[in-house]
PDB file of C-alpha atoms in Angstrom:
ATOM      1  CA  GLN O 192       0.000   0.000   0.000  1.00 84.00           C
ATOM      2  CA  VAL O 193       1.433   3.350  -1.054  1.00 95.00           C
ATOM      3  CA  GLN O 194       1.193   6.319   1.295  1.00 97.00           C
ATOM      4  CA  LEU O 195       1.489   9.883   0.001  1.00 98.00           C
ATOM      5  CA  VAL O 196       2.275  12.757   2.375  1.00 98.00           C
ATOM      6  CA  GLU O 197       2.042  16.353   1.184  1.00 98.00           C
ATOM      7  CA  SER O 198       3.791  19.317   2.783  1.00 98.00           C
ATOM      8  CA  GLY O 199       4.734  22.912   2.058  1.00 98.00           C
ATOM      9  CA  GLY O 200       1.356  24.593   2.052  1.00 98.00           C
ATOM     10  CA  GLU O 201       1.056  27.923   3.829  1.00 98.00           C
ATOM     11  CA  SER O 202      -0.525  31.364   3.666  1.00 98.00           C
ATOM     12  CA  VAL O 203       1.211  33.786   1.286  1.00 98.00           C
ATOM     13  CA  GLN O 204       0.499  37.064  -0.429  1.00 98.00           C
ATOM     14  CA  ASP O 205      -0.492  37.554  -4.046  1.00 97.00           C
ATOM     15  CA  GLY O 206       2.462  37.174  -6.406  1.00 98.00           C
ATOM     16  CA  ARG O 207       4.638  35.089  -4.109  1.00 98.00           C
ATOM     17  CA  SER O 208       6.009  31.593  -4.734  1.00 98.00           C
ATOM     18  CA  LEU O 209       5.668  28.259  -2.922  1.00 98.00           C
ATOM     19  CA  THR O 210       6.952  24.753  -3.457  1.00 98.00           C
ATOM     20  CA  LEU O 211       4.818  21.815  -2.400  1.00 98.00           C
ATOM     21  CA  SER O 212       6.300  18.382  -1.753  1.00 98.00           C
ATOM     22  CA  CYS O 213       4.746  14.935  -1.753  1.00 98.00           C
ATOM     23  CA  ALA O 214       6.680  12.114  -0.114  1.00 98.00           C
ATOM     24  CA  VAL O 215       6.039   8.642  -1.520  1.00 97.00           C
ATOM     25  CA  ASN O 216       6.166   5.868   1.078  1.00 96.00           C
ATOM     26  CA  GLY O 217       6.065   2.448  -0.520  1.00 94.00           C
ATOM     27  CA  VAL O 218       6.888   1.023  -3.916  1.00 93.00           C
ATOM     28  CA  ILE O 219       5.043   1.729  -7.152  1.00 94.00           C
ATOM     29  CA  THR O 220       5.765  -0.413 -10.194  1.00 93.00           C
ATOM     30  CA  SER O 221       6.845   1.529 -13.252  1.00 92.00           C
ATOM     31  CA  PRO O 222       5.355   2.844 -15.450  1.00 94.00           C
ATOM     32  CA  TYR O 223       3.215   5.147 -13.358  1.00 96.00           C
ATOM     33  CA  CYS O 224       2.042   8.734 -13.246  1.00 97.00           C
ATOM     34  CA  MET O 225       1.667  11.232 -10.452  1.00 98.00           C
ATOM     35  CA  ALA O 226      -0.280  14.439 -10.279  1.00 98.00           C
ATOM     36  CA  TRP O 227      -1.294  17.416  -8.226  1.00 98.00           C
ATOM     37  CA  PHE O 228      -4.951  18.268  -7.763  1.00 98.00           C
ATOM     38  CA  ARG O 229      -6.594  21.037  -5.811  1.00 98.00           C
ATOM     39  CA  GLN O 230      -9.997  21.680  -4.324  1.00 98.00           C
ATOM     40  CA  ALA O 231     -11.401  24.926  -3.000  1.00 97.00           C
ATOM     41  CA  PRO O 232     -14.498  24.968  -0.749  1.00 92.00           C
ATOM     42  CA  GLY O 233     -17.616  24.486  -2.827  1.00 94.00           C
ATOM     43  CA  ASN O 234     -15.650  23.546  -5.943  1.00 95.00           C
ATOM     44  CA  LYS O 235     -14.913  20.275  -7.693  1.00 96.00           C
ATOM     45  CA  ARG O 236     -11.458  18.726  -7.411  1.00 97.00           C
ATOM     46  CA  GLU O 237      -9.348  20.151 -10.252  1.00 97.00           C
ATOM     47  CA  GLY O 238      -6.307  18.587 -11.874  1.00 98.00           C
ATOM     48  CA  VAL O 239      -3.403  21.024 -11.858  1.00 98.00           C
ATOM     49  CA  ALA O 240      -0.330  19.181 -13.169  1.00 98.00           C
ATOM     50  CA  ALA O 241       0.685  15.613 -13.922  1.00 98.00           C
ATOM     51  CA  ILE O 242       3.872  13.764 -14.838  1.00 98.00           C
ATOM     52  CA  GLU O 243       4.788  10.344 -16.191  1.00 96.00           C
ATOM     53  CA  MET O 244       7.536   9.397 -13.793  1.00 94.00           C
ATOM     54  CA  ALA O 245       9.885   7.518 -16.108  1.00 92.00           C
ATOM     55  CA  SER O 246       9.841   9.809 -19.131  1.00 93.00           C
ATOM     56  CA  GLY O 247       9.044  13.104 -17.422  1.00 94.00           C
ATOM     57  CA  ARG O 248       6.164  13.778 -19.831  1.00 95.00           C
ATOM     58  CA  GLN O 249       3.984  16.472 -18.251  1.00 97.00           C
ATOM     59  CA  SER O 250       0.598  18.122 -18.554  1.00 97.00           C
ATOM     60  CA  TYR O 251      -0.852  21.259 -16.972  1.00 98.00           C
ATOM     61  CA  SER O 252      -4.221  22.878 -16.607  1.00 98.00           C
ATOM     62  CA  ASP O 253      -4.689  26.117 -18.505  1.00 98.00           C
ATOM     63  CA  SER O 254      -5.162  27.965 -15.223  1.00 97.00           C
ATOM     64  CA  VAL O 255      -1.597  27.246 -14.065  1.00 98.00           C
ATOM     65  CA  LYS O 256       0.354  26.753 -17.294  1.00 98.00           C
ATOM     66  CA  GLY O 257       3.432  28.958 -17.288  1.00 98.00           C
ATOM     67  CA  ARG O 258       3.260  29.562 -13.524  1.00 98.00           C
ATOM     68  CA  PHE O 259       3.454  26.069 -11.983  1.00 98.00           C
ATOM     69  CA  THR O 260       6.028  23.347 -12.612  1.00 98.00           C
ATOM     70  CA  ILE O 261       5.735  19.702 -11.605  1.00 98.00           C
ATOM     71  CA  SER O 262       8.904  17.689 -11.029  1.00 97.00           C
ATOM     72  CA  ARG O 263      10.198  14.633  -9.200  1.00 97.00           C
ATOM     73  CA  SER O 264      13.344  13.789  -7.294  1.00 96.00           C
ATOM     74  CA  VAL O 265      15.981  11.608  -8.919  1.00 94.00           C
ATOM     75  CA  ASP O 266      14.994   8.624  -6.767  1.00 93.00           C
ATOM     76  CA  GLN O 267      11.305   9.303  -7.576  1.00 93.00           C
ATOM     77  CA  LYS O 268      10.424   9.261  -3.878  1.00 96.00           C
ATOM     78  CA  THR O 269       9.332  12.913  -3.841  1.00 97.00           C
ATOM     79  CA  LEU O 270       7.019  14.845  -6.133  1.00 98.00           C
ATOM     80  CA  TYR O 271       7.188  18.635  -6.240  1.00 98.00           C
ATOM     81  CA  LEU O 272       4.982  21.474  -7.386  1.00 98.00           C
ATOM     82  CA  GLN O 273       6.765  24.789  -7.835  1.00 98.00           C
ATOM     83  CA  MET O 274       4.147  27.540  -7.823  1.00 98.00           C
ATOM     84  CA  ASN O 275       5.110  31.022  -8.993  1.00 98.00           C
ATOM     85  CA  GLY O 276       3.000  34.133  -9.358  1.00 98.00           C
ATOM     86  CA  LEU O 277       0.381  32.871  -6.937  1.00 98.00           C
ATOM     87  CA  LYS O 278      -3.077  34.414  -7.127  1.00 98.00           C
ATOM     88  CA  PRO O 279      -6.019  34.380  -4.699  1.00 97.00           C
ATOM     89  CA  ASP O 280      -7.777  31.978  -7.117  1.00 97.00           C
ATOM     90  CA  ASP O 281      -5.020  29.450  -6.355  1.00 98.00           C
ATOM     91  CA  THR O 282      -6.287  29.159  -2.777  1.00 98.00           C
ATOM     92  CA  ALA O 283      -7.231  25.526  -2.192  1.00 98.00           C
ATOM     93  CA  MET O 284      -6.309  22.255  -0.545  1.00 98.00           C
ATOM     94  CA  TYR O 285      -3.648  20.644  -2.732  1.00 98.00           C
ATOM     95  CA  TYR O 286      -3.450  16.862  -3.069  1.00 98.00           C
ATOM     96  CA  CYS O 287      -0.944  14.601  -4.730  1.00 98.00           C
ATOM     97  CA  ALA O 288      -2.022  11.362  -6.321  1.00 98.00           C
ATOM     98  CA  THR O 289      -0.538   8.369  -8.105  1.00 98.00           C
ATOM     99  CA  THR O 290      -1.761   5.778 -10.544  1.00 97.00           C
ATOM    100  CA  ARG O 291      -1.648   2.137  -9.506  1.00 94.00           C
ATOM    101  CA  GLY O 292       1.441   1.460 -11.577  1.00 92.00           C
ATOM    102  CA  GLY O 293       2.460  -1.305 -13.902  1.00 92.00           C
ATOM    103  CA  ASP O 294       0.466   0.040 -16.852  1.00 89.00           C
ATOM    104  CA  TRP O 295       0.949   2.886 -19.305  1.00 90.00           C
ATOM    105  CA  CYS O 296      -0.729   6.050 -18.040  1.00 92.00           C
ATOM    106  CA  TRP O 297      -1.888   9.269 -19.651  1.00 89.00           C
ATOM    107  CA  ALA O 298      -0.350  11.726 -17.174  1.00 91.00           C
ATOM    108  CA  GLY O 299      -3.699  13.426 -17.517  1.00 93.00           C
ATOM    109  CA  LEU O 300      -5.733  15.604 -15.195  1.00 97.00           C
ATOM    110  CA  ASP O 301      -8.729  13.318 -14.721  1.00 96.00           C
ATOM    111  CA  ALA O 302      -9.011  12.201 -11.099  1.00 96.00           C
ATOM    112  CA  GLY O 303     -10.343   8.844 -12.232  1.00 95.00           C
ATOM    113  CA  GLU O 304      -6.887   7.908 -13.555  1.00 95.00           C
ATOM    114  CA  TYR O 305      -5.398   7.987 -10.044  1.00 97.00           C
ATOM    115  CA  SER O 306      -5.870   5.405  -7.316  1.00 96.00           C
ATOM    116  CA  SER O 307      -3.937   6.645  -4.262  1.00 97.00           C
ATOM    117  CA  TRP O 308      -4.230  10.069  -2.702  1.00 98.00           C
ATOM    118  CA  GLY O 309      -2.583  12.046   0.049  1.00 98.00           C
ATOM    119  CA  GLN O 310      -4.391  13.971   2.772  1.00 98.00           C
ATOM    120  CA  GLY O 311      -3.645  17.387   1.295  1.00 98.00           C
ATOM    121  CA  THR O 312      -1.828  20.575   2.220  1.00 98.00           C
ATOM    122  CA  GLN O 313      -3.551  23.964   2.395  1.00 98.00           C
ATOM    123  CA  VAL O 314      -2.435  26.886   0.252  1.00 98.00           C
ATOM    124  CA  THR O 315      -3.978  30.276   0.952  1.00 98.00           C
ATOM    125  CA  VAL O 316      -3.177  33.318  -1.178  1.00 98.00           C
ATOM    126  CA  SER O 317      -4.283  36.719   0.008  1.00 98.00           C
ATOM    127  CA  SER O 318      -4.492  39.913  -2.027  1.00 94.00           C
TER     128      SER O 318
END
């Protein structure tokens, strides 16, 4: 059973930067994909960025493209989300997720592609 633990969320002002981390505890069989999602109160969970862990192939939502960057550590035990130019609309609980592994994956932003989720880390951006 894989456990994902997010960290790095905090309250920041408009325009600042943050880096979120997601520690992967357990083993996931390659190939697999990981992603960051977010959910604000009253909103649906939204895919933000995804990555195929072996190739590095990435995808981003239009709302964060050019501002956020997803990456992974060399040992693939940590997933990152570098967030620049933060806006109040970025305020949400951020979750990392992984596919089950062992099968080709899209590295897409559909929550249905992902089977394991972390508990989330809160990001609050004030104007």
